[in-house]
PDB file of C-alpha atoms in Angstrom:
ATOM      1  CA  UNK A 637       0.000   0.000   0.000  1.00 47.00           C
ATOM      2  CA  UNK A 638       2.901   2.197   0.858  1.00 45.00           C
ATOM      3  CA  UNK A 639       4.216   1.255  -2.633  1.00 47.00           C
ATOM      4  CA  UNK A 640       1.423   2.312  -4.408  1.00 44.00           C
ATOM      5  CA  UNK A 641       1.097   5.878  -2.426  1.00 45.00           C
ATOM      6  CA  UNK A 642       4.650   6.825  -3.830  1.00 42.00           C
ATOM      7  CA  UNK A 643       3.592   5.860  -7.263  1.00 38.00           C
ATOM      8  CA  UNK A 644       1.000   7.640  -7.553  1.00 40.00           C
ATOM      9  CA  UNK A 645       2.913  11.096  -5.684  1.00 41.00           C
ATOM     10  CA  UNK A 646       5.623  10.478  -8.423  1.00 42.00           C
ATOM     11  CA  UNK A 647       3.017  10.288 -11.195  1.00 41.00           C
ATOM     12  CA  UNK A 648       1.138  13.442 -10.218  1.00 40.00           C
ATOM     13  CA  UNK A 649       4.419  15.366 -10.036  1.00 39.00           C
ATOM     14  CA  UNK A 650       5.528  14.013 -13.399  1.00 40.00           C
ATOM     15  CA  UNK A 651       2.137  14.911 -15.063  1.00 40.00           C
ATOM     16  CA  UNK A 652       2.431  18.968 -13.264  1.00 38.00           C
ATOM     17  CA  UNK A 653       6.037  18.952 -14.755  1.00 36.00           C
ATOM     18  CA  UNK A 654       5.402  17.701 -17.929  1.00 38.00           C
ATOM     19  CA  UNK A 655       2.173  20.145 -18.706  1.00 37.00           C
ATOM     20  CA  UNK A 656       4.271  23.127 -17.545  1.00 38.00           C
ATOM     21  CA  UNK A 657       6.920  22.749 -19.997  1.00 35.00           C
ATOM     22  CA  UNK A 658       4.861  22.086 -22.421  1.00 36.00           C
ATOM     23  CA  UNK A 659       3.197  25.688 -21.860  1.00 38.00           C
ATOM     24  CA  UNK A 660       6.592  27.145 -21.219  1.00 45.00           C
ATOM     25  CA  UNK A 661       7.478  25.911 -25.053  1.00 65.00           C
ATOM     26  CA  UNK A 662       5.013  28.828 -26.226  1.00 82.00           C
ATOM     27  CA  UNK A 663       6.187  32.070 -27.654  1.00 90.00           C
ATOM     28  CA  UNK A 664       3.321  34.904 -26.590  1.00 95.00           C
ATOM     29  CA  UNK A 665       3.248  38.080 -28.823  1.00 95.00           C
ATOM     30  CA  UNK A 666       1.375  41.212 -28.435  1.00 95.00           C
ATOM     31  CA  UNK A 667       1.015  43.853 -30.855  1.00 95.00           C
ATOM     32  CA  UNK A 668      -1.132  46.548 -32.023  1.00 95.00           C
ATOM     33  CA  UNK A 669      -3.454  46.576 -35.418  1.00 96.00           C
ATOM     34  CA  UNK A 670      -2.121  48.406 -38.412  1.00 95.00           C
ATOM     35  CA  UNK A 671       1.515  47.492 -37.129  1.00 95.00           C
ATOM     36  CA  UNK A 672       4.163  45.074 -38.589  1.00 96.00           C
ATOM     37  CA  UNK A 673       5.508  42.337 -36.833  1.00 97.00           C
ATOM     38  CA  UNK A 674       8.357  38.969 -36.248  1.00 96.00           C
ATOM     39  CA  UNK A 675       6.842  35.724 -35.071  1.00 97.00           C
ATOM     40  CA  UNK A 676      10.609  34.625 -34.310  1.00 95.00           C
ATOM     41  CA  UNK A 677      11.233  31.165 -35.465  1.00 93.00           C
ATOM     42  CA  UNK A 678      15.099  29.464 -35.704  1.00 86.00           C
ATOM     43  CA  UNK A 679      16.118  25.919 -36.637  1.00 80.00           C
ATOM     44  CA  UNK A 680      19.070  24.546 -38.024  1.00 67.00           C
ATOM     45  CA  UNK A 681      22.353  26.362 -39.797  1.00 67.00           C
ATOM     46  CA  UNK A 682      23.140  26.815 -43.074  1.00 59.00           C
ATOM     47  CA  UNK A 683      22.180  24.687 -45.769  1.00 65.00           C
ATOM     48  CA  UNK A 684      20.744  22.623 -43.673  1.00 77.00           C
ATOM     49  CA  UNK A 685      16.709  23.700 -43.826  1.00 85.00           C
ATOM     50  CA  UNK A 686      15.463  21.830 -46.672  1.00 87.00           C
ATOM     51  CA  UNK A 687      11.887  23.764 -45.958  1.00 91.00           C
ATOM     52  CA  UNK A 688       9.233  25.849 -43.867  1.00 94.00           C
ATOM     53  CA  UNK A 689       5.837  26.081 -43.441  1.00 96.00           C
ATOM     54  CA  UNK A 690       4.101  28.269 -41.382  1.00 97.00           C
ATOM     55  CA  UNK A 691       0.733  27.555 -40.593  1.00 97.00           C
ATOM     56  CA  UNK A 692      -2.715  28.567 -38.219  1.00 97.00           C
ATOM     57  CA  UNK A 693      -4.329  25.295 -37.444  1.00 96.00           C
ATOM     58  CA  UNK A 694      -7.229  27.445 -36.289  1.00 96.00           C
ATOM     59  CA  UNK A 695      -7.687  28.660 -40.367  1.00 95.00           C
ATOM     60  CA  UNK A 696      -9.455  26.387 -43.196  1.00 94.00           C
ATOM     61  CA  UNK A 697      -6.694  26.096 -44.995  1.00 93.00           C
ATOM     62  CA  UNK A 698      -4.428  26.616 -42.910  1.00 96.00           C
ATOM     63  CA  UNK A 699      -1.582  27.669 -44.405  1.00 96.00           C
ATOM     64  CA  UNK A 700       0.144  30.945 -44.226  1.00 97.00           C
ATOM     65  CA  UNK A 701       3.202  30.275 -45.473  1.00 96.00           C
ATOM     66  CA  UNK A 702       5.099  27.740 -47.438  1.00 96.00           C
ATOM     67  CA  UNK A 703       8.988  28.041 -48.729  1.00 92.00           C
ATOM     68  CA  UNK A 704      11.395  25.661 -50.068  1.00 88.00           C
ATOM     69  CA  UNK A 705      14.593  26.255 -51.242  1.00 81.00           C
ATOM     70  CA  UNK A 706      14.749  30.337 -50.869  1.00 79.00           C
ATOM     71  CA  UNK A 707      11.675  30.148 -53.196  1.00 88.00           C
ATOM     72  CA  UNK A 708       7.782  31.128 -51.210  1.00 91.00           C
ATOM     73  CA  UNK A 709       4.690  29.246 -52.880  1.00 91.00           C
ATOM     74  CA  UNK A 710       1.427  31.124 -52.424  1.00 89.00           C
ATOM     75  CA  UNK A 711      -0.957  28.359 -54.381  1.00 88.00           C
ATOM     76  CA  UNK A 712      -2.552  26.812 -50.946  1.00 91.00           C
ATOM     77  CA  UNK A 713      -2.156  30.167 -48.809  1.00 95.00           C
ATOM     78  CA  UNK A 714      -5.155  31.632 -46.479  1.00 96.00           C
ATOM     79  CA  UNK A 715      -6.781  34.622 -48.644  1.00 96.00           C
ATOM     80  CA  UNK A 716      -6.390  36.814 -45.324  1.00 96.00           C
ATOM     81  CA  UNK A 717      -2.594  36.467 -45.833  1.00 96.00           C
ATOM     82  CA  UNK A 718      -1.897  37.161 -49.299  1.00 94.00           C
ATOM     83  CA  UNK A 719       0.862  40.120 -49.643  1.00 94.00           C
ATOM     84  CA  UNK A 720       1.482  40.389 -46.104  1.00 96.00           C
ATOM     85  CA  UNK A 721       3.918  37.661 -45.245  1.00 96.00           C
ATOM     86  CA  UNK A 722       7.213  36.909 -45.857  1.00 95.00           C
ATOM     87  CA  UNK A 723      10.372  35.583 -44.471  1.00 94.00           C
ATOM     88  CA  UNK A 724      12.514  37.805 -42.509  1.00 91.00           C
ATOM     89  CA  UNK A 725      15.186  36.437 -44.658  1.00 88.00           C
ATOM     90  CA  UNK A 726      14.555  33.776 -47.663  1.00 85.00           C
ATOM     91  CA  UNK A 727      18.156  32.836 -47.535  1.00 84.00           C
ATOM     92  CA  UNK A 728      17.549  31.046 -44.619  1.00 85.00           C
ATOM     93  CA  UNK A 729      21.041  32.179 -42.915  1.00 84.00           C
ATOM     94  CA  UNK A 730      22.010  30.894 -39.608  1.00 84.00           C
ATOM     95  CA  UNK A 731      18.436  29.217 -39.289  1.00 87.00           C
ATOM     96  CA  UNK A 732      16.592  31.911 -39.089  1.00 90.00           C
ATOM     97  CA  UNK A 733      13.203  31.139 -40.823  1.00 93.00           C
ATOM     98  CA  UNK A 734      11.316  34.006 -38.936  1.00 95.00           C
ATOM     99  CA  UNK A 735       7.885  34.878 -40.579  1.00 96.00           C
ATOM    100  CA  UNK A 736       6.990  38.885 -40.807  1.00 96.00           C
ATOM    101  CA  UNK A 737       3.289  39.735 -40.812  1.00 97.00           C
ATOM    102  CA  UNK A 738       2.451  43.030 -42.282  1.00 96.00           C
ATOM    103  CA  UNK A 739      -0.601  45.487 -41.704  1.00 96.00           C
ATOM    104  CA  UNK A 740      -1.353  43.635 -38.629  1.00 97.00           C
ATOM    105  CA  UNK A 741      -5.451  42.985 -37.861  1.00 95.00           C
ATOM    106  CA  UNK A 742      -7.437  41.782 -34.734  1.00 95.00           C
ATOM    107  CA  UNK A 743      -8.298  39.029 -37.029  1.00 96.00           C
ATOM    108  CA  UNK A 744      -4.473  38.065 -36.992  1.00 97.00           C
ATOM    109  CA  UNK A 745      -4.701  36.827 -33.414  1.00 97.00           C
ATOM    110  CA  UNK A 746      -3.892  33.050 -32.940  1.00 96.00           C
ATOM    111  CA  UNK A 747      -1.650  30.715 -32.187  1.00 97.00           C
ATOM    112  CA  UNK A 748       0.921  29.846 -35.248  1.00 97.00           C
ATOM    113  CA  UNK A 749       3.109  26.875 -36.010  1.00 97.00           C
ATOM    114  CA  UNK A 750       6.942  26.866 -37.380  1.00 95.00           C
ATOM    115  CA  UNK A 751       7.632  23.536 -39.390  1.00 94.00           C
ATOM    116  CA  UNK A 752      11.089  23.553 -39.982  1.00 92.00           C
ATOM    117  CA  UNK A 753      12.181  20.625 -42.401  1.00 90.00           C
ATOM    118  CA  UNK A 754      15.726  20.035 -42.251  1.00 85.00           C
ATOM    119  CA  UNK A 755      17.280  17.376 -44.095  1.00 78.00           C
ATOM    120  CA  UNK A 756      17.865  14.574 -41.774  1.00 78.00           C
ATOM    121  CA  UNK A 757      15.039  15.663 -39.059  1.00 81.00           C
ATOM    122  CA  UNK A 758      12.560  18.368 -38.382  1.00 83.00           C
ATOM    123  CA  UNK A 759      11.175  20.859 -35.587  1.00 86.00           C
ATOM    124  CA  UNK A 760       8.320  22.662 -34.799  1.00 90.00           C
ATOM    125  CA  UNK A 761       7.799  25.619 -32.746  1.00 92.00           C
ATOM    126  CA  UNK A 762       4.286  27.449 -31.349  1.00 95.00           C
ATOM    127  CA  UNK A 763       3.822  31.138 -31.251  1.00 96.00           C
ATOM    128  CA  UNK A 764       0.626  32.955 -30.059  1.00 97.00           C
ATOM    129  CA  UNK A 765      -0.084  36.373 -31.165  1.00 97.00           C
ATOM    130  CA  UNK A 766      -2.613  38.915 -29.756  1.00 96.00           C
ATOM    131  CA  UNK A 767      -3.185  41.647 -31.591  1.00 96.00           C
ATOM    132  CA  UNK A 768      -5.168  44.520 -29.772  1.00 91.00           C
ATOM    133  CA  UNK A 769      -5.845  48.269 -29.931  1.00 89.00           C
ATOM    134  CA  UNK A 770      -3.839  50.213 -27.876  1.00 83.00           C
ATOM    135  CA  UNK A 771      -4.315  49.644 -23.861  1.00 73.00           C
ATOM    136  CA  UNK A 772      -6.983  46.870 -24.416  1.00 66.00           C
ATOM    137  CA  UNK A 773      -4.499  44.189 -23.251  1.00 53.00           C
ATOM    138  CA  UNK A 774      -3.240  46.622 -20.553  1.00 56.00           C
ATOM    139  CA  UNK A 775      -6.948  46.656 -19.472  1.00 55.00           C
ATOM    140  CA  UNK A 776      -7.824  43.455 -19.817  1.00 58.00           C
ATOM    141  CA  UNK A 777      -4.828  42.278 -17.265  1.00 57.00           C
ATOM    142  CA  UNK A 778      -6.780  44.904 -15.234  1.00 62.00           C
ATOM    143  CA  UNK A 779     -10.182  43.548 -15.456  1.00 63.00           C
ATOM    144  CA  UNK A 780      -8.361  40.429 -14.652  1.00 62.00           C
ATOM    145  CA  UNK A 781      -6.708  41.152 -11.847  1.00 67.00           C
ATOM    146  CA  UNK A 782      -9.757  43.202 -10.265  1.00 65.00           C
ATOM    147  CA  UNK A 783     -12.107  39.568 -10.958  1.00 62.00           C
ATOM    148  CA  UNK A 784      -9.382  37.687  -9.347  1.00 60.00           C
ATOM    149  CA  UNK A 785      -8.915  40.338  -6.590  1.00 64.00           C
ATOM    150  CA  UNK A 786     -12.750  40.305  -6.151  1.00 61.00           C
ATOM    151  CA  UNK A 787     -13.276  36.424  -6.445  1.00 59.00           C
ATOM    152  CA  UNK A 788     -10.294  36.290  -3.375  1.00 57.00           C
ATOM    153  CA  UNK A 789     -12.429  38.653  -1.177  1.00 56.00           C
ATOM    154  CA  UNK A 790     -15.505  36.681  -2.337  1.00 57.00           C
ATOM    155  CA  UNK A 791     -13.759  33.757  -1.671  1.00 56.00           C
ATOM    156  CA  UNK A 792     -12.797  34.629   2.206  1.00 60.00           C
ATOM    157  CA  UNK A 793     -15.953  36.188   2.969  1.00 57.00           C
ATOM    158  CA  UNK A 794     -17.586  33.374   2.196  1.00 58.00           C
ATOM    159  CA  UNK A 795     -15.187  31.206   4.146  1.00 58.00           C
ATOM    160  CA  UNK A 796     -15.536  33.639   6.897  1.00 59.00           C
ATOM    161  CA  UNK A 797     -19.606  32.792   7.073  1.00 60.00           C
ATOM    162  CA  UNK A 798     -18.659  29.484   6.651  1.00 58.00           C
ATOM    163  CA  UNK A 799     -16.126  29.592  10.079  1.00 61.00           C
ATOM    164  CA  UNK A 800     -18.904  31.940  12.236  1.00 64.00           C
ATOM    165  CA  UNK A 801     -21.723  29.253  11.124  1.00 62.00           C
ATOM    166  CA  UNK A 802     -19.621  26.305  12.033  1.00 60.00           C
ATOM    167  CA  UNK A 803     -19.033  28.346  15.529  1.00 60.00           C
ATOM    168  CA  UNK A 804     -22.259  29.059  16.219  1.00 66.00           C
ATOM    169  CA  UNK A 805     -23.223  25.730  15.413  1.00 66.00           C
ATOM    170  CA  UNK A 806     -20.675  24.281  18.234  1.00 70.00           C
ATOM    171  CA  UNK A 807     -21.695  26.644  20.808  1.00 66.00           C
ATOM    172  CA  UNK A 808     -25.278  26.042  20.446  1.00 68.00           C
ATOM    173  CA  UNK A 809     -24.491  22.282  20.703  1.00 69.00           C
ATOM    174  CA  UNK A 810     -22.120  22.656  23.393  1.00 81.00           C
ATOM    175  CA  UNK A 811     -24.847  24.836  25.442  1.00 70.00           C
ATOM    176  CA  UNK A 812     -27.182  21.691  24.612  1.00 70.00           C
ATOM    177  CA  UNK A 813     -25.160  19.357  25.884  1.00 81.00           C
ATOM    178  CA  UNK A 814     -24.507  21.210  29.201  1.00 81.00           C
ATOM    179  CA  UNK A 815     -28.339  21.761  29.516  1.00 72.00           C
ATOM    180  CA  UNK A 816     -29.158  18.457  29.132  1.00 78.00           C
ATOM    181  CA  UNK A 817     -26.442  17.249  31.903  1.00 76.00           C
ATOM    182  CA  UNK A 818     -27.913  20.054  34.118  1.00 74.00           C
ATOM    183  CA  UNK A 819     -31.534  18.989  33.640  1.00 74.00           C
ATOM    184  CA  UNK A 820     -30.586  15.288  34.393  1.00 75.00           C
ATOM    185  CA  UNK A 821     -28.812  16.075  37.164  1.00 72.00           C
ATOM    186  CA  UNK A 822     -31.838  18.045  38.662  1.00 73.00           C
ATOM    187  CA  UNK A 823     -34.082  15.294  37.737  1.00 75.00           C
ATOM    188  CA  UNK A 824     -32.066  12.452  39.791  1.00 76.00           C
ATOM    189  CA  UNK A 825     -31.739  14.706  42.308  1.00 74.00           C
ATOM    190  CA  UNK A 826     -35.287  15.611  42.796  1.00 70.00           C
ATOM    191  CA  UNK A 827     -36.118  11.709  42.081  1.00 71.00           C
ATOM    192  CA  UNK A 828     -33.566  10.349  45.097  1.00 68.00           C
ATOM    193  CA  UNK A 829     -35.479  13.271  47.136  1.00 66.00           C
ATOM    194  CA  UNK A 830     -38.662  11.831  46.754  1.00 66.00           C
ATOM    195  CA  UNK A 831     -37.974   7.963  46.803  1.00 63.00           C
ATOM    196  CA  UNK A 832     -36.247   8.572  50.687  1.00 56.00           C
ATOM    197  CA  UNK A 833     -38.000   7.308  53.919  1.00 58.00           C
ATOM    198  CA  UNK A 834     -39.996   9.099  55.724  1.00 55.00           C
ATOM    199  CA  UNK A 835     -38.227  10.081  58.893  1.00 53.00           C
ATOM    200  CA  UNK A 836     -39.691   8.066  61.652  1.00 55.00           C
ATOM    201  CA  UNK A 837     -42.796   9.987  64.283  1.00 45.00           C
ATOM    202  CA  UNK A 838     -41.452  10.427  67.587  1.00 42.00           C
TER     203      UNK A 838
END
């Protein structure tokens, strides 16, 4: 049994460390609409990238941008992309197969994927972008903190009514339990009273 309780620990902290890399491996972005911007993505050296293909699994297709050998092909692209992506440099040097998005919309929000091809393996690599007006995000981490600020104070309040019900309770059990011992007390007192001899007539 004591086996079995150390199993399952070492599972539940391998599950909590495995999920938070996992979320760690994310690249977040924020930027505003009408701007430009680099969803950073390296792989590989020279030479050795035999393609890339950036994609938005969220899009029908999903494509957004596919090139092979310093050459970009356009023919299965998402219509909301056309003329506003490119590599940040087709060449490929040092790995660096980073994907610039022009004229930037709120539609652009999502999470994209770098597939990096490379001869003898490949990679992928996950960026989210929001894409906001100006001080919506910085308001929404305020709306956010406020709802979790409130939901804390809702939270202890709560637990405080919780604590005074649970005392009350006690004390009006505890003052139940002393009343009955008084009252039984009484009553075997009175009883023994009554049930003694008479004392005798002189």
């Amino acid at each position: 049994m004591f086996g079995l309780i150390h199993v399952f620990c070492f599972l539940l902290i391998f599950s909590k460390l495995s999920s938070g890399s996992a979320g760690e491996g994310q690249t977040n972005i924020t930027a505003e609409p009408g701007h430009n911007v680099s969803l950073p993505c390296r792989a590989g050296h020279d030479g050795d990238i035999a393609s890339v293909h950036w994609i938005r699994p969220d899009l029908k297709p999903e494509d957004v941008l596919f090139c092979r050998d310093g050459r970009c092909y356009h023919s299965h692209q998402h219509p909301s992309f056309q003329n506003r992506v490119d590599l940040q440099d087709r060449q490929m040097k040092d790995g660096d197969v980073s994907l610039i998005l022009k004229n930037l919309t709120i539609n652009d929000t999502g999470t994209y994927e770098c597939r990096v091809q490379r001869e003898t393996d490949g990679d992928n690599m996950s960026i989210h972008l929001e894409v906001s007006p100006p001080g919506t995000t910085q308001d929404r981490r305020n709306q956010d903190r406020g709802d979790k600020d409130g939901g804390e104070k809702d939270g202890r309040n709560q637990n405080k009514g919780h604590l005074g019900l649970v005392v009350g309770l006690s004390a009006v059990g505890i003052v139940g339990i002393i009343g009955m011992v008084v009252g039984v007390w009484f009553y075997k007192r009175h009883e023994k009273k009554n049930s003694a001899p008479p004392p005798d007539l002189l």
